[in-house]
Coordinates of C-alpha atoms in Angstrom, one line a residue:
M1089 CA 23.0 2.9 2.7
K1090 CA 19.4 3.9 3.0
K1091 CA 16.9 2.2 0.7
A1092 CA 13.3 2.2 -0.5
V1093 CA 11.3 -1.1 -0.8
I1094 CA 8.0 -1.3 -2.7
I1095 CA 5.9 -4.3 -2.0
Y1096 CA 3.1 -4.9 -4.5
G1097 CA 0.2 -7.5 -4.5
A1098 CA -3.5 -7.7 -4.7
P1099 CA -5.7 -6.9 -1.6
G1100 CA -5.0 -9.6 1.0
A1101 CA -1.6 -10.6 -0.5
G1102 CA 0.1 -9.7 2.8
K1103 CA 1.7 -6.5 1.8
G1104 CA 1.2 -4.8 5.1
T1105 CA 2.2 -7.8 7.1
Q1106 CA 5.4 -8.2 5.2
A1107 CA 6.2 -4.5 5.4
N1108 CA 5.7 -4.6 9.2
L1109 CA 7.9 -7.6 9.5
L1110 CA 10.6 -6.0 7.4
S1111 CA 10.3 -2.8 9.4
A1112 CA 10.8 -4.8 12.6
A1113 CA 13.7 -6.8 11.2
K1114 CA 15.6 -4.1 9.4
G1115 CA 14.4 -0.8 10.9
L1116 CA 12.8 0.6 7.7
I1117 CA 9.8 3.0 8.2
H1118 CA 6.7 1.3 7.0
F1119 CA 4.8 4.0 5.2
D1120 CA 1.4 2.4 5.0
T1121 CA -0.2 5.0 2.7
G1122 CA -3.6 3.2 2.8
K1123 CA -3.8 3.5 6.6
F1124 CA -2.3 7.0 6.5
L1125 CA -4.9 8.2 3.9
E1126 CA -7.7 6.4 5.7
L1127 CA -7.0 8.4 8.9
I1128 CA -7.1 11.6 6.8
V1129 CA -10.4 10.9 5.0
H1130 CA -12.1 9.7 8.2
D1131 CA -10.8 12.5 10.4
E1132 CA -14.1 14.0 11.8
D1133 CA -12.5 17.4 12.0
K1134 CA -11.9 17.4 8.3
Q1135 CA -15.3 16.3 7.0
K1136 CA -16.4 19.8 6.2
N1137 CA -13.6 20.0 3.6
P1138 CA -15.2 19.2 0.2
E1139 CA -12.0 17.5 -1.1
I1140 CA -11.7 15.2 2.0
K1141 CA -15.5 14.4 1.8
K1142 CA -15.1 13.4 -1.9
E1143 CA -12.1 11.2 -1.1
A1144 CA -13.9 9.6 1.8
K1145 CA -16.7 8.5 -0.5
L1146 CA -14.3 7.0 -2.9
F1147 CA -12.5 5.2 -0.1
D1148 CA -15.6 3.7 1.5
T1149 CA -16.8 2.2 -1.8
G1150 CA -13.6 0.5 -2.6
K1151 CA -12.5 2.9 -5.3
L1152 CA -8.9 4.2 -5.5
L1153 CA -8.5 7.8 -4.2
S1154 CA -7.8 10.6 -6.6
P1155 CA -4.3 10.1 -7.9
T1156 CA -3.4 13.8 -7.9
W1157 CA -4.4 14.2 -4.3
V1158 CA -2.7 11.0 -3.2
L1159 CA 0.6 11.8 -5.0
K1160 CA 0.8 15.2 -3.3
I1161 CA 0.2 13.7 0.2
V1162 CA 2.5 10.7 -0.2
K1163 CA 5.4 12.8 -1.6
E1164 CA 5.2 15.2 1.3
K1165 CA 5.3 12.4 3.8
T1166 CA 8.1 10.5 2.0
G1167 CA 10.2 13.7 1.9
E1168 CA 9.9 13.9 5.7
I1169 CA 11.0 10.3 6.1
A1170 CA 14.0 10.7 3.8
K1171 CA 15.0 14.0 5.4
A1172 CA 15.1 12.3 8.8
G1173 CA 17.5 9.7 7.4
F1174 CA 15.3 6.6 7.4
S1175 CA 14.9 3.9 4.8
V1176 CA 11.2 3.3 3.8
V1177 CA 9.0 0.4 2.8
Y1178 CA 5.7 0.8 1.0
S1179 CA 2.8 -1.7 1.0
G1180 CA 1.1 -1.3 -2.3
S1181 CA 2.0 2.3 -3.1
P1182 CA 2.2 3.9 -5.6
R1183 CA -1.2 2.5 -6.8
T1184 CA -1.6 4.1 -10.2
L1185 CA 0.5 5.0 -13.2
Y1186 CA 0.1 8.7 -12.4
E1187 CA 1.1 8.2 -8.8
A1188 CA 4.1 6.2 -9.9
F1189 CA 5.3 8.3 -12.9
G1190 CA 3.6 11.6 -12.6
S1191 CA 2.1 13.8 -15.3
M1192 CA 3.3 11.7 -18.3
Y1193 CA 0.2 9.7 -17.5
D1194 CA -3.4 11.1 -17.3
P1195 CA -4.4 10.8 -13.6
D1196 CA -7.9 9.5 -14.5
S1197 CA -7.5 7.4 -17.6
G1198 CA -4.0 6.2 -17.1
E1199 CA -3.2 7.0 -20.8
K1200 CA 0.1 8.6 -21.8
T1201 CA -0.2 12.3 -22.3
S1202 CA 1.8 15.4 -23.1
P1203 CA 1.3 17.7 -20.2
K1204 CA 2.0 21.5 -20.3
S1205 CA 3.7 21.3 -17.0
S1206 CA 5.7 18.4 -15.5
T1207 CA 4.8 16.7 -12.2
G1208 CA 7.2 13.9 -11.2
G1209 CA 5.8 10.7 -9.7
L1210 CA 6.8 8.8 -6.6
I1211 CA 9.4 6.6 -8.5
A1212 CA 11.3 9.6 -9.7
F1213 CA 11.1 11.2 -6.2
L1214 CA 12.5 8.0 -4.7
E1215 CA 15.3 7.9 -7.2
N1216 CA 16.2 11.4 -6.3
V1217 CA 16.4 10.9 -2.6
Y1218 CA 17.5 7.3 -2.3
G1219 CA 19.1 6.5 -5.7
K1220 CA 17.8 4.0 -8.3
K1221 CA 20.2 1.2 -7.2
N1222 CA 18.7 1.4 -3.7
I1223 CA 15.1 0.8 -4.8
S1224 CA 13.8 -2.8 -4.6
V1225 CA 10.4 -3.9 -6.0
I1226 CA 8.6 -7.0 -4.7
L1227 CA 5.4 -8.6 -6.1
L1228 CA 3.5 -10.9 -3.8
K1229 CA 1.4 -13.4 -5.7
V1230 CA -1.9 -14.8 -4.3
K1231 CA -5.1 -16.2 -5.8
S1232 CA -8.3 -14.0 -5.8
A1233 CA -10.1 -16.5 -3.6
S1234 CA -7.3 -16.1 -1.0
S1235 CA -7.6 -12.3 -1.2
I1236 CA -11.3 -12.4 -0.5
Q1237 CA -11.0 -15.0 2.3
R1238 CA -8.2 -13.2 4.1
N1239 CA -9.8 -9.8 4.0
S1240 CA -13.4 -10.8 4.9
N1241 CA -12.2 -12.8 8.0
R1242 CA -10.2 -10.2 9.9
K1243 CA -10.7 -7.3 12.2
I1244 CA -8.4 -4.3 13.0
C1245 CA -7.6 -2.8 16.4
S1246 CA -9.0 0.7 16.4
A1247 CA -6.1 1.8 18.7
C1248 CA -2.9 0.2 17.6
G1249 CA -3.9 -1.2 14.2
T1250 CA -3.1 -4.9 15.0
V1251 CA -4.7 -7.2 12.4
I1252 CA -6.6 -10.2 13.9
M1253 CA -7.4 -13.0 11.5
Y1254 CA -10.7 -14.7 12.7
N1255 CA -10.7 -18.4 13.1
D1256 CA -12.1 -21.0 15.6
T1257 CA -10.0 -19.6 18.4
T1258 CA -10.3 -15.8 17.7
H1259 CA -13.8 -15.3 16.3
H1260 CA -15.2 -14.3 19.7
H1261 CA -12.6 -11.6 20.4
T1262 CA -13.9 -8.1 20.8
T1263 CA -10.7 -6.5 22.2
C1264 CA -7.1 -6.4 20.9
P1265 CA -4.8 -9.0 22.6
V1266 CA -1.9 -6.5 22.2
C1267 CA -3.3 -3.2 23.7
G1268 CA -6.9 -4.0 24.7
G1269 CA -8.4 -1.6 22.1
H1270 CA -11.7 -2.2 20.4
L1271 CA -11.6 -4.5 17.4
R1272 CA -13.5 -3.4 14.3
K1273 CA -14.2 -4.5 10.7
R1274 CA -13.0 -2.1 8.1
T1275 CA -15.4 -0.9 5.4
L1276 CA -12.9 -2.1 2.9
D1277 CA -13.2 -5.7 4.2
D1278 CA -16.7 -6.3 3.0
P1279 CA -16.6 -9.2 0.4
E1280 CA -18.4 -7.0 -2.3
V1281 CA -16.0 -4.1 -1.6
I1282 CA -13.0 -6.5 -1.9
K1283 CA -14.2 -7.7 -5.3
A1284 CA -14.4 -4.1 -6.4
R1285 CA -10.9 -3.5 -5.1
L1286 CA -9.6 -6.5 -7.0
I1287 CA -11.0 -5.1 -10.2
E1288 CA -9.5 -1.7 -9.5
Y1289 CA -6.2 -3.4 -8.7
E1290 CA -6.1 -5.2 -12.1
K1291 CA -7.2 -2.1 -14.0
R1292 CA -5.1 0.6 -12.5
T1293 CA -2.3 -0.9 -10.4
A1294 CA -1.1 -4.0 -12.3
P1295 CA 0.1 -2.0 -15.4
I1296 CA 2.6 -0.2 -13.1
I1297 CA 4.6 -3.5 -12.9
S1298 CA 5.0 -3.5 -16.7
E1299 CA 6.2 0.1 -16.8
I1300 CA 8.6 -0.4 -13.9
K1301 CA 10.2 -3.3 -15.8
K1302 CA 10.6 -1.1 -18.9
R1303 CA 12.5 1.4 -16.7
G1304 CA 15.1 -1.2 -15.9
Y1305 CA 13.8 -2.4 -12.5
K1306 CA 13.7 -6.1 -11.7
V1307 CA 10.3 -7.0 -10.2
N1308 CA 10.9 -9.8 -7.7
E1309 CA 7.9 -12.2 -7.6
I1310 CA 7.3 -14.1 -4.3
D1311 CA 4.6 -16.6 -3.5
G1312 CA 2.3 -14.9 -0.9
E1313 CA 0.2 -18.0 -0.2
P1314 CA 2.4 -19.6 2.6
A1315 CA 2.4 -18.5 6.2
P1316 CA 3.7 -14.9 6.8
Y1317 CA 6.9 -16.0 8.4
E1318 CA 7.8 -18.2 5.4
V1319 CA 7.2 -15.3 3.0
H1320 CA 9.2 -13.0 5.3
K1321 CA 12.2 -15.3 5.1
K1322 CA 12.1 -15.1 1.3
V1323 CA 11.9 -11.3 1.4
I1324 CA 14.9 -11.0 3.7
K1325 CA 16.9 -13.4 1.6
L1326 CA 16.1 -11.3 -1.5
L1327 CA 17.1 -8.0 0.1
N1328 CA 20.3 -9.5 1.5
R1329 CA 21.6 -10.4 -2.0

């Protein structure tokens, strides 16, 4: 049976790492919406598009992208994955009440509203294509200090996306050990930007957890502080129940 897994957690909690490990272990498609949207907003061929230019500015200052735009893009891609017959795992998406539950919430304020027309969110979309019983929600818990430390001490391969955590043995690396691509620091990984992202997370993303619980989902909390492989074992154990 195909399934959808949503992994939540603050920036630096290890959402992407766990989604990648789960993808490798169980064959789910890791739909990294953050990376997917980053590629779109930084596409040089699209910078003359006013909408893309606006979203790029939000992205580069640590703000969440416009929920209406994100929901449209994410649902389109999710539909392609489901139509191809694959299970899917998300790392931190949907990020706002509007993205999760659609037009019953105002896309900017997050307040409940009475829309003239109905737009379903990603949760309803997943229920439609995968079935509610086949949706699992995981919340990785880490301290704010860990989030800042992890994000500000890493680089990303510009070619394959491999994440390199900098320490005494890796701080001098300039090329990816996997493919030889150039290593770069993301705009998002500046300490001040990370702090802004943590505030945005608490303000706009965390309330989704409460609403998901109200809708009958169990939110499975897992300690994200241990080494990734230790966290991965707990994730696999949970999904094998």
